[in-house]
CSV table of C-alpha atoms and ligand atoms in Angstrom, one decimal:
chain,number,residue,atom,x,y,z
D,141,MET,CA,-16.2,33.8,-25.9
D,142,LYS,CA,-13.2,34.4,-23.8
D,143,THR,CA,-10.3,32.0,-23.8
D,144,HIS,CA,-9.1,31.2,-20.3
D,145,VAL,CA,-5.5,30.3,-20.3
D,146,THR,CA,-3.1,30.9,-17.4
D,147,LEU,CA,0.0,32.8,-18.0
D,148,MET,CA,2.4,29.9,-17.2
D,149,ALA,CA,0.4,27.4,-19.3
D,150,ALA,CA,0.3,29.7,-22.2
D,151,LEU,CA,4.1,30.4,-22.0
D,152,ALA,CA,4.9,26.8,-21.6
D,153,ALA,CA,2.9,25.8,-24.7
D,154,PHE,CA,4.3,28.8,-26.6
D,155,ALA,CA,7.9,27.7,-25.9
D,156,LEU,CA,7.1,24.0,-26.6
D,157,ALA,CA,5.6,24.8,-30.0
D,158,GLY,CA,8.9,26.6,-30.8
D,159,CYS,CA,7.1,29.8,-31.2
D,160,GLY,CA,9.4,31.6,-28.9
D,161,LYS,CA,12.5,30.6,-30.8
D,162,PRO,CA,14.3,33.1,-33.0
D,163,PRO,CA,14.1,32.4,-36.8
D,164,ALA,CA,16.1,29.5,-38.1
D,165,THR,CA,19.1,31.7,-39.1
D,166,GLY,CA,19.4,32.9,-35.5
D,167,SER,CA,21.5,30.9,-33.1
D,168,SER,CA,18.8,28.7,-31.6
D,169,THR,CA,21.3,26.9,-29.4
D,170,GLU,CA,22.1,30.1,-27.5
D,171,PRO,CA,21.2,29.7,-23.8
D,172,LYS,CA,18.3,31.7,-22.5
D,173,SER,CA,19.5,35.0,-21.4
D,174,ALA,CA,17.7,38.3,-21.2
D,175,SER,CA,21.1,40.1,-21.5
D,176,SER,CA,22.3,38.4,-24.7
D,177,PRO,CA,19.3,38.1,-27.0
D,178,ALA,CA,19.6,36.7,-30.5
D,179,PRO,CA,20.3,39.5,-33.1
D,180,ALA,CA,17.4,40.7,-35.2
D,181,LYS,CA,17.0,39.2,-38.6
D,182,LYS,CA,17.0,42.1,-41.0
D,183,THR,CA,14.5,40.9,-43.5
D,184,GLU,CA,11.8,43.4,-42.6
D,185,THR,CA,13.3,46.5,-44.1
D,186,ALA,CA,11.1,46.5,-47.2
D,187,SER,CA,7.9,45.5,-45.3
D,188,LYS,CA,5.1,48.1,-45.2
D,189,ASN,CA,3.0,46.1,-42.7
D,190,LEU,CA,2.5,46.2,-39.0
D,191,ASN,CA,0.3,43.8,-36.9
D,192,ILE,CA,-0.8,45.2,-33.6
D,193,PHE,CA,-2.4,43.2,-30.9
D,194,CYS,CA,-3.6,45.5,-28.1
D,195,TRP,CA,-6.2,46.0,-25.4
D,196,SER,CA,-9.6,47.2,-26.6
D,197,GLU,CA,-10.3,50.9,-26.2
D,198,TYR,CA,-6.7,51.9,-25.7
D,199,ILE,CA,-5.2,53.0,-29.1
D,200,PRO,CA,-7.5,55.4,-30.9
D,201,GLN,CA,-8.2,54.7,-34.6
D,202,SER,CA,-7.1,58.3,-35.4
D,203,VAL,CA,-3.6,57.5,-34.1
D,204,ILE,CA,-3.4,54.3,-36.3
D,205,GLU,CA,-4.5,56.3,-39.3
D,206,GLN,CA,-2.0,59.1,-38.7
D,207,PHE,CA,0.8,56.6,-38.4
D,208,THR,CA,-0.1,55.1,-41.8
D,209,GLN,CA,-0.4,58.5,-43.4
D,210,GLU,CA,3.0,59.6,-42.1
D,211,THR,CA,4.9,56.3,-42.9
D,212,GLY,CA,2.9,54.4,-45.5
D,213,ILE,CA,2.9,51.4,-43.2
D,214,LYS,CA,-0.4,49.5,-43.3
D,215,VAL,CA,-1.6,48.6,-39.8
D,216,SER,CA,-3.9,45.8,-38.8
D,217,VAL,CA,-5.2,45.9,-35.3
D,218,GLU,CA,-6.6,43.0,-33.2
D,219,ASN,CA,-8.0,43.6,-29.7
D,220,TYR,CA,-8.1,41.6,-26.4
D,221,ALA,CA,-9.7,42.2,-23.1
D,222,SER,CA,-7.2,40.5,-20.7
D,223,ASN,CA,-3.6,39.6,-20.5
D,224,GLU,CA,-4.4,36.0,-20.4
D,225,GLU,CA,-6.5,36.2,-23.6
D,226,MET,CA,-3.6,37.9,-25.3
D,227,LEU,CA,-1.2,35.2,-24.3
D,228,ALA,CA,-3.4,32.4,-25.5
D,229,LYS,CA,-3.7,34.0,-28.9
D,230,LEU,CA,-0.1,35.0,-29.1
D,231,MET,CA,0.7,31.3,-28.5
D,232,ALA,CA,-1.8,30.1,-31.2
D,233,GLY,CA,-0.8,32.8,-33.7
D,234,GLY,CA,2.7,31.6,-34.0
D,235,GLY,CA,4.2,34.9,-34.9
D,236,SER,CA,1.8,37.1,-36.7
D,237,TYR,CA,1.9,39.9,-34.1
D,238,ASP,CA,4.6,42.6,-34.3
D,239,ILE,CA,3.4,44.5,-31.2
D,240,ILE,CA,1.7,43.4,-28.1
D,241,GLN,CA,0.6,45.4,-25.1
D,242,PRO,CA,1.2,43.4,-21.9
D,243,SER,CA,0.9,44.6,-18.4
D,244,GLU,CA,3.9,44.7,-16.0
D,245,TYR,CA,3.6,41.1,-14.7
D,246,VAL,CA,3.3,39.7,-18.2
D,247,VAL,CA,6.3,41.7,-19.5
D,248,GLY,CA,8.3,40.2,-16.6
D,249,ALA,CA,7.2,36.7,-17.4
D,250,LEU,CA,7.8,37.1,-21.2
D,251,VAL,CA,11.3,38.5,-20.5
D,252,LYS,CA,12.1,35.6,-18.2
D,253,GLU,CA,11.1,33.2,-20.9
D,254,ASP,CA,13.1,35.0,-23.5
D,255,LEU,CA,10.0,35.6,-25.7
D,256,LEU,CA,10.5,39.3,-26.5
D,257,HIS,CA,12.6,41.0,-29.1
D,258,PRO,CA,15.1,43.5,-27.7
D,259,ILE,CA,14.4,47.1,-28.5
D,260,ASP,CA,16.9,49.2,-30.4
D,261,HIS,CA,16.9,52.4,-28.2
D,262,ALA,CA,18.6,54.4,-31.0
D,263,LYS,CA,15.3,54.1,-32.8
D,264,ILE,CA,13.2,55.2,-29.9
D,265,PRO,CA,14.5,58.6,-28.9
D,266,ASN,CA,11.1,59.7,-27.7
D,267,LEU,CA,11.5,57.4,-24.7
D,268,LYS,CA,13.1,60.4,-23.1
D,269,ASN,CA,9.5,61.8,-22.7
D,270,ILE,CA,8.6,59.2,-20.2
D,271,ALA,CA,8.6,60.1,-16.5
D,272,PRO,CA,11.6,58.5,-14.7
D,273,GLN,CA,9.2,56.7,-12.3
D,274,PHE,CA,7.9,54.6,-15.2
D,275,LEU,CA,11.3,53.7,-16.7
D,276,ASN,CA,13.7,51.0,-15.7
D,277,MET,CA,11.0,49.2,-13.6
D,278,SER,CA,11.8,45.9,-12.0
D,279,PHE,CA,9.9,43.8,-14.6
D,280,ASP,CA,12.2,45.1,-17.4
D,281,PRO,CA,15.3,46.8,-16.1
D,282,GLY,CA,16.7,49.3,-18.6
D,283,ASN,CA,13.6,48.9,-20.7
D,284,LYS,CA,15.4,46.5,-22.9
D,285,PHE,CA,12.2,44.9,-24.1
D,286,SER,CA,9.3,47.3,-23.4
D,287,VAL,CA,8.2,50.9,-23.6
D,288,PRO,CA,5.5,52.3,-21.3
D,289,PHE,CA,2.2,53.0,-23.0
D,290,MET,CA,-0.2,54.0,-20.2
D,291,ALA,CA,-0.5,53.3,-16.5
D,292,GLY,CA,-3.7,53.3,-14.5
D,293,THR,CA,-5.6,51.9,-11.7
D,294,VAL,CA,-9.0,50.3,-10.8
D,295,GLY,CA,-11.6,52.1,-8.8
D,296,ILE,CA,-15.3,52.4,-8.1
D,297,VAL,CA,-17.7,54.6,-10.1
D,298,ILE,CA,-21.1,55.5,-8.5
D,299,ASN,CA,-24.1,57.0,-10.2
D,300,THR,CA,-25.0,59.4,-7.4
D,301,ASP,CA,-28.5,60.0,-8.9
D,302,LEU,CA,-29.3,56.4,-8.0
D,303,ILE,CA,-27.1,55.7,-5.0
D,304,LYS,CA,-27.0,58.2,-2.1
D,305,ASP,CA,-24.9,56.1,0.3
D,306,ASP,CA,-21.3,56.9,1.1
D,307,ILE,CA,-19.4,54.3,-0.8
D,308,LYS,CA,-15.8,53.9,0.4
D,309,GLY,CA,-14.7,50.5,-0.7
D,310,PHE,CA,-15.4,47.1,-2.1
D,311,ALA,CA,-17.3,46.1,1.0
D,312,ASP,CA,-19.8,48.9,0.3
D,313,VAL,CA,-20.2,48.0,-3.4
D,314,PHE,CA,-21.0,44.3,-2.9
D,315,GLN,CA,-24.1,44.7,-0.8
D,316,ASP,CA,-27.3,42.8,-1.2
D,317,LYS,CA,-29.3,46.0,-1.9
D,318,TYR,CA,-27.3,46.6,-5.1
D,319,LYS,CA,-28.0,43.1,-6.5
D,320,GLN,CA,-28.2,43.2,-10.3
D,321,ASN,CA,-27.1,46.8,-10.2
D,322,ILE,CA,-23.3,46.3,-10.5
D,323,VAL,CA,-20.8,46.1,-13.3
D,324,VAL,CA,-17.3,44.7,-12.8
D,325,LEU,CA,-14.3,43.9,-14.9
D,326,ASP,CA,-14.4,40.5,-16.5
D,327,ASP,CA,-11.0,39.6,-15.1
D,328,ALA,CA,-10.4,36.8,-12.7
D,329,ARG,CA,-7.1,38.3,-11.4
D,330,GLU,CA,-8.8,41.6,-10.7
D,331,ILE,CA,-11.8,40.1,-8.9
D,332,VAL,CA,-9.6,37.9,-6.6
D,333,THR,CA,-7.3,40.9,-6.0
D,334,TRP,CA,-10.3,42.8,-4.6
D,335,GLY,CA,-11.0,39.9,-2.3
D,336,LEU,CA,-7.4,39.8,-1.2
D,337,PHE,CA,-7.4,43.6,-0.4
D,338,THR,CA,-10.6,43.1,1.5
D,339,GLN,CA,-9.0,40.4,3.6
D,340,GLY,CA,-5.9,42.5,4.2
D,341,ALA,CA,-3.7,40.1,2.3
D,342,PRO,CA,-0.8,41.2,0.0
D,343,ILE,CA,-2.2,40.9,-3.5
D,344,ASN,CA,0.8,38.9,-4.9
D,345,GLN,CA,0.6,36.3,-2.1
D,346,VAL,CA,-1.9,34.2,-3.9
D,347,THR,CA,-1.3,31.2,-1.6
D,348,ASP,CA,-3.9,28.4,-1.3
D,349,GLU,CA,-4.5,29.6,2.2
D,350,ASN,CA,-5.3,33.2,1.1
D,351,LEU,CA,-7.5,31.8,-1.8
D,352,GLU,CA,-9.5,29.9,0.8
D,353,LYS,CA,-10.1,33.1,2.7
D,354,VAL,CA,-11.1,35.0,-0.4
D,355,LYS,CA,-13.5,32.3,-1.8
D,356,PRO,CA,-16.5,32.9,0.5
D,357,LEU,CA,-16.3,36.7,-0.2
D,358,ILE,CA,-16.3,36.1,-4.0
D,359,ALA,CA,-19.1,33.6,-3.6
D,360,LYS,CA,-21.2,36.3,-2.0
D,361,TRP,CA,-20.1,39.1,-4.4
D,362,LEU,CA,-20.5,37.5,-7.8
D,363,PRO,CA,-24.3,36.7,-7.7
D,364,LEU,CA,-24.8,40.4,-7.1
D,365,VAL,CA,-23.1,41.3,-10.4
D,366,LYS,CA,-25.3,42.2,-13.4
D,367,VAL,CA,-22.6,42.9,-16.1
D,368,TYR,CA,-19.1,41.6,-16.6
D,369,ASP,CA,-17.2,43.8,-19.0
D,370,SER,CA,-13.5,44.5,-19.4
D,371,ASP,CA,-13.8,46.2,-22.8
D,372,SER,CA,-16.2,49.0,-22.0
D,373,PRO,CA,-17.5,48.8,-18.5
D,374,LYS,CA,-18.6,52.5,-18.7
D,375,THR,CA,-21.4,51.5,-21.1
D,376,ALA,CA,-23.6,49.8,-18.5
D,377,LEU,CA,-23.2,52.8,-16.3
D,378,LEU,CA,-23.9,55.3,-19.1
D,379,ASN,CA,-27.0,53.4,-20.2
D,380,GLY,CA,-28.3,53.3,-16.6
D,381,ASP,CA,-28.2,49.5,-16.7
D,382,VAL,CA,-26.4,49.5,-13.4
D,383,ALA,CA,-25.8,52.1,-10.7
D,384,ILE,CA,-22.3,51.2,-9.5
D,385,GLY,CA,-19.2,49.5,-10.8
D,386,VAL,CA,-15.6,48.5,-10.4
D,387,VAL,CA,-13.8,49.7,-13.6
D,388,TRP,CA,-10.5,50.7,-15.1
D,389,GLY,CA,-9.4,54.3,-14.3
D,390,GLY,CA,-9.6,55.5,-17.9
D,391,GLU,CA,-13.2,54.3,-18.1
D,392,GLY,CA,-14.0,56.0,-14.8
D,393,ALA,CA,-12.4,59.2,-16.2
D,394,ILE,CA,-14.6,59.1,-19.3
D,395,LEU,CA,-17.7,58.8,-17.1
D,396,LEU,CA,-16.7,61.7,-14.9
D,397,ASN,CA,-16.2,63.8,-18.1
D,398,GLU,CA,-19.5,62.7,-19.4
D,399,ASP,CA,-21.8,63.5,-16.5
D,400,LYS,CA,-21.3,65.1,-13.1
D,401,LYS,CA,-23.6,62.5,-11.5
D,402,PHE,CA,-20.7,60.0,-11.7
D,403,LYS,CA,-18.3,59.8,-8.8
D,404,TRP,CA,-14.9,58.1,-8.6
D,405,VAL,CA,-13.7,56.4,-5.4
D,406,LEU,CA,-10.4,54.6,-4.9
D,407,PRO,CA,-11.3,51.6,-2.8
D,408,ALA,CA,-10.4,52.1,0.9
D,409,GLU,CA,-9.2,48.5,1.1
D,410,GLY,CA,-6.5,49.2,-1.5
D,411,THR,CA,-6.0,49.1,-5.3
D,412,HIS,CA,-3.3,48.4,-7.7
D,413,LEU,CA,-1.3,50.4,-10.2
D,414,PHE,CA,-0.9,48.8,-13.6
D,415,ILE,CA,1.7,49.7,-16.2
D,416,ASP,CA,0.9,48.7,-19.7
D,417,SER,CA,3.7,48.6,-22.2
D,418,LEU,CA,4.3,48.0,-25.9
D,419,ALA,CA,6.6,45.1,-26.6
D,420,ILE,CA,7.7,43.1,-29.7
D,421,PRO,CA,7.3,39.3,-29.6
D,422,LYS,CA,10.4,37.5,-30.7
D,423,THR,CA,8.4,36.0,-33.6
D,424,ALA,CA,7.6,39.4,-35.0
D,425,LYS,CA,8.2,39.8,-38.7
D,426,ASN,CA,8.1,43.6,-38.9
D,427,VAL,CA,10.5,44.7,-36.2
D,428,ASP,CA,11.6,48.0,-37.8
D,429,ASN,CA,7.9,49.1,-38.2
D,430,ALA,CA,7.1,48.1,-34.6
D,431,GLU,CA,10.0,50.3,-33.3
D,432,ALA,CA,8.8,53.1,-35.6
D,433,PHE,CA,5.3,52.8,-34.0
D,434,MET,CA,6.7,52.8,-30.5
D,435,ASN,CA,8.6,56.0,-31.2
D,436,PHE,CA,5.5,57.5,-32.8
D,437,ILE,CA,3.2,56.8,-29.8
D,438,LEU,CA,5.8,58.3,-27.5
D,439,ARG,CA,5.6,61.6,-29.4
D,440,PRO,CA,4.0,64.2,-27.2
D,441,ASP,CA,1.3,65.2,-29.7
D,442,VAL,CA,0.4,61.6,-30.4
D,443,SER,CA,0.4,60.6,-26.8
D,444,LYS,CA,-1.9,63.5,-26.0
D,445,GLN,CA,-4.3,62.2,-28.6
D,446,ILE,CA,-4.3,58.9,-26.8
D,447,SER,CA,-5.1,60.6,-23.5
D,448,ASP,CA,-7.9,62.6,-25.1
D,449,ALA,CA,-9.6,59.4,-26.2
D,450,PHE,CA,-8.6,57.1,-23.4
D,451,PRO,CA,-7.7,59.1,-20.3
D,452,TYR,CA,-5.5,56.8,-18.4
D,453,THR,CA,-2.4,57.8,-16.3
D,454,ASN,CA,-0.2,59.1,-19.1
D,455,PRO,CA,3.4,58.4,-18.2
D,456,ASN,CA,4.6,60.8,-20.9
D,457,LEU,CA,5.6,64.0,-19.2
D,458,ALA,CA,5.9,66.0,-22.4
D,459,ALA,CA,2.4,64.9,-23.4
D,460,ARG,CA,1.0,65.7,-20.0
D,461,GLU,CA,2.1,69.3,-20.5
D,462,LEU,CA,-0.2,69.4,-23.5
D,463,LEU,CA,-3.3,68.3,-21.5
D,464,THR,CA,-5.8,70.8,-20.2
D,465,PRO,CA,-5.8,71.6,-16.5
D,466,GLU,CA,-9.2,69.8,-16.4
D,467,GLN,CA,-7.7,66.6,-17.9
D,468,ARG,CA,-4.8,66.7,-15.4
D,469,ALA,CA,-7.3,67.2,-12.6
D,470,ASN,CA,-9.4,64.2,-13.4
D,471,PRO,CA,-9.0,62.0,-10.3
D,472,ALA,CA,-9.6,58.8,-12.2
D,473,SER,CA,-6.9,59.6,-14.8
D,474,PHE,CA,-4.3,60.9,-12.4
D,475,PRO,CA,-4.3,59.7,-8.8
D,476,THR,CA,-2.2,61.8,-6.5
D,477,GLU,CA,1.4,60.9,-5.7
D,478,GLU,CA,0.3,60.0,-2.3
D,479,GLU,CA,-2.4,57.6,-3.6
D,480,ILE,CA,0.1,56.0,-6.1
D,481,ALA,CA,2.6,55.5,-3.3
D,482,LYS,CA,0.0,53.3,-1.5
D,483,MET,CA,-0.7,51.1,-4.6
D,484,GLN,CA,0.7,47.6,-5.1
D,485,THR,CA,1.7,46.3,-8.5
D,486,PHE,CA,0.9,42.8,-9.9
D,487,GLU,CA,3.6,40.2,-10.1
D,488,ASP,CA,3.6,37.0,-12.0
D,489,ILE,CA,2.0,34.4,-9.7
D,490,GLY,CA,2.9,31.3,-11.8
D,491,GLN,CA,0.6,28.2,-11.5
D,492,GLN,CA,-1.7,29.9,-8.9
D,493,ALA,CA,-3.2,31.8,-11.9
D,494,SER,CA,-5.1,28.7,-12.9
D,495,LYS,CA,-6.6,28.4,-9.5
D,496,ILE,CA,-7.8,32.0,-9.6
D,497,ASP,CA,-9.4,31.3,-12.9
D,498,GLU,CA,-11.1,28.2,-11.7
D,499,ILE,CA,-12.5,30.0,-8.6
D,500,VAL,CA,-13.9,32.9,-10.5
D,501,THR,CA,-15.3,30.8,-13.3
D,502,SER,CA,-17.0,28.4,-11.0
D,503,LEU,CA,-18.6,31.1,-8.9
D,504,LYS,CA,-19.8,33.1,-11.9
D,505,VAL,CA,-21.9,30.3,-13.4
D,506,GLN,CA,-23.5,29.1,-10.2
M,604,N2P,C1,-8.0,49.5,-21.8
M,604,N2P,C2,-7.8,48.5,-20.7
M,604,N2P,C3,-6.9,48.9,-19.6
M,604,N2P,C4,-5.9,47.9,-19.4
M,604,N2P,N1,-9.3,49.5,-22.3
M,604,N2P,C5,-5.7,47.4,-18.0
M,604,N2P,N2,-4.5,46.9,-17.9
């Protein structure tokens, strides 16, 4: 079962429980400031463990195994299917994670709350492989707390054996004739965003007024959905359980590689660009190992392996050079510069996140 916790509620509880505070030997009286973080406690040097908490279907097992082989560091991996689920568990875990994989708006919120450990850039020389457009972004200026993992977008996949109509956007997907033939991401922020795009509203202006406009749309859309799946939305399409879906770009790219009958469409109403990073919670116990892992995944050969398994928009230019022309030409992996320029990016929407959650949850169970 999914845990639904809003970003701000999770952060508030996390801070309240003292989980965001540095270890007792750190200067816990230091004022909150992203520019003067508490120094790292150097007790982790002898540790040979690393606890990774990451999105499902994002870091291949072969990459984890290679890291262990090369370094002797034992890795344990736990997965999540949404940023909100990650935050809820991070809060409850009280410091057992060394690496998390938040999206841009969550990095921004965690930085603001002083809950991330600063990264020692001297230990991450491979950061130089990342394209400048994915560095120094507004949610983490100077990449003090995060390194880009993958970027991507959300789009429509159509099984053209089953659907002959010209599908251009969300309005074409959510039609009565496709009732019980649709898969969508199980993600409240995503679903509401599609509604906002359809209403022509900016996706970060999640005002009560805009939510009222979106509600009737979502009330019409959700009863048409057969499968909610953020982990592996491709599966329902591959199985033939559904004929159309709104899925992560990397999942769409796998489907296109799998069978020519699948078609990828960027929704005409608009879509967003996500940037998922690796970050170290302040409560991490194995900081050196976390930084070693960050540098490892930024190596071109390793990053290429990640793209081979999960073909998202790889921000690593040196890795992109290792991809085949076919991989680089997959429209679900690599939108054009022109398409990217039109995409918006999520920002933290504070307390409104709980309203989004309520709306989607109530309309899903009707
Ligand atoms: C990977 C999920 C993509 C992450 N399976 C979306 N931010």
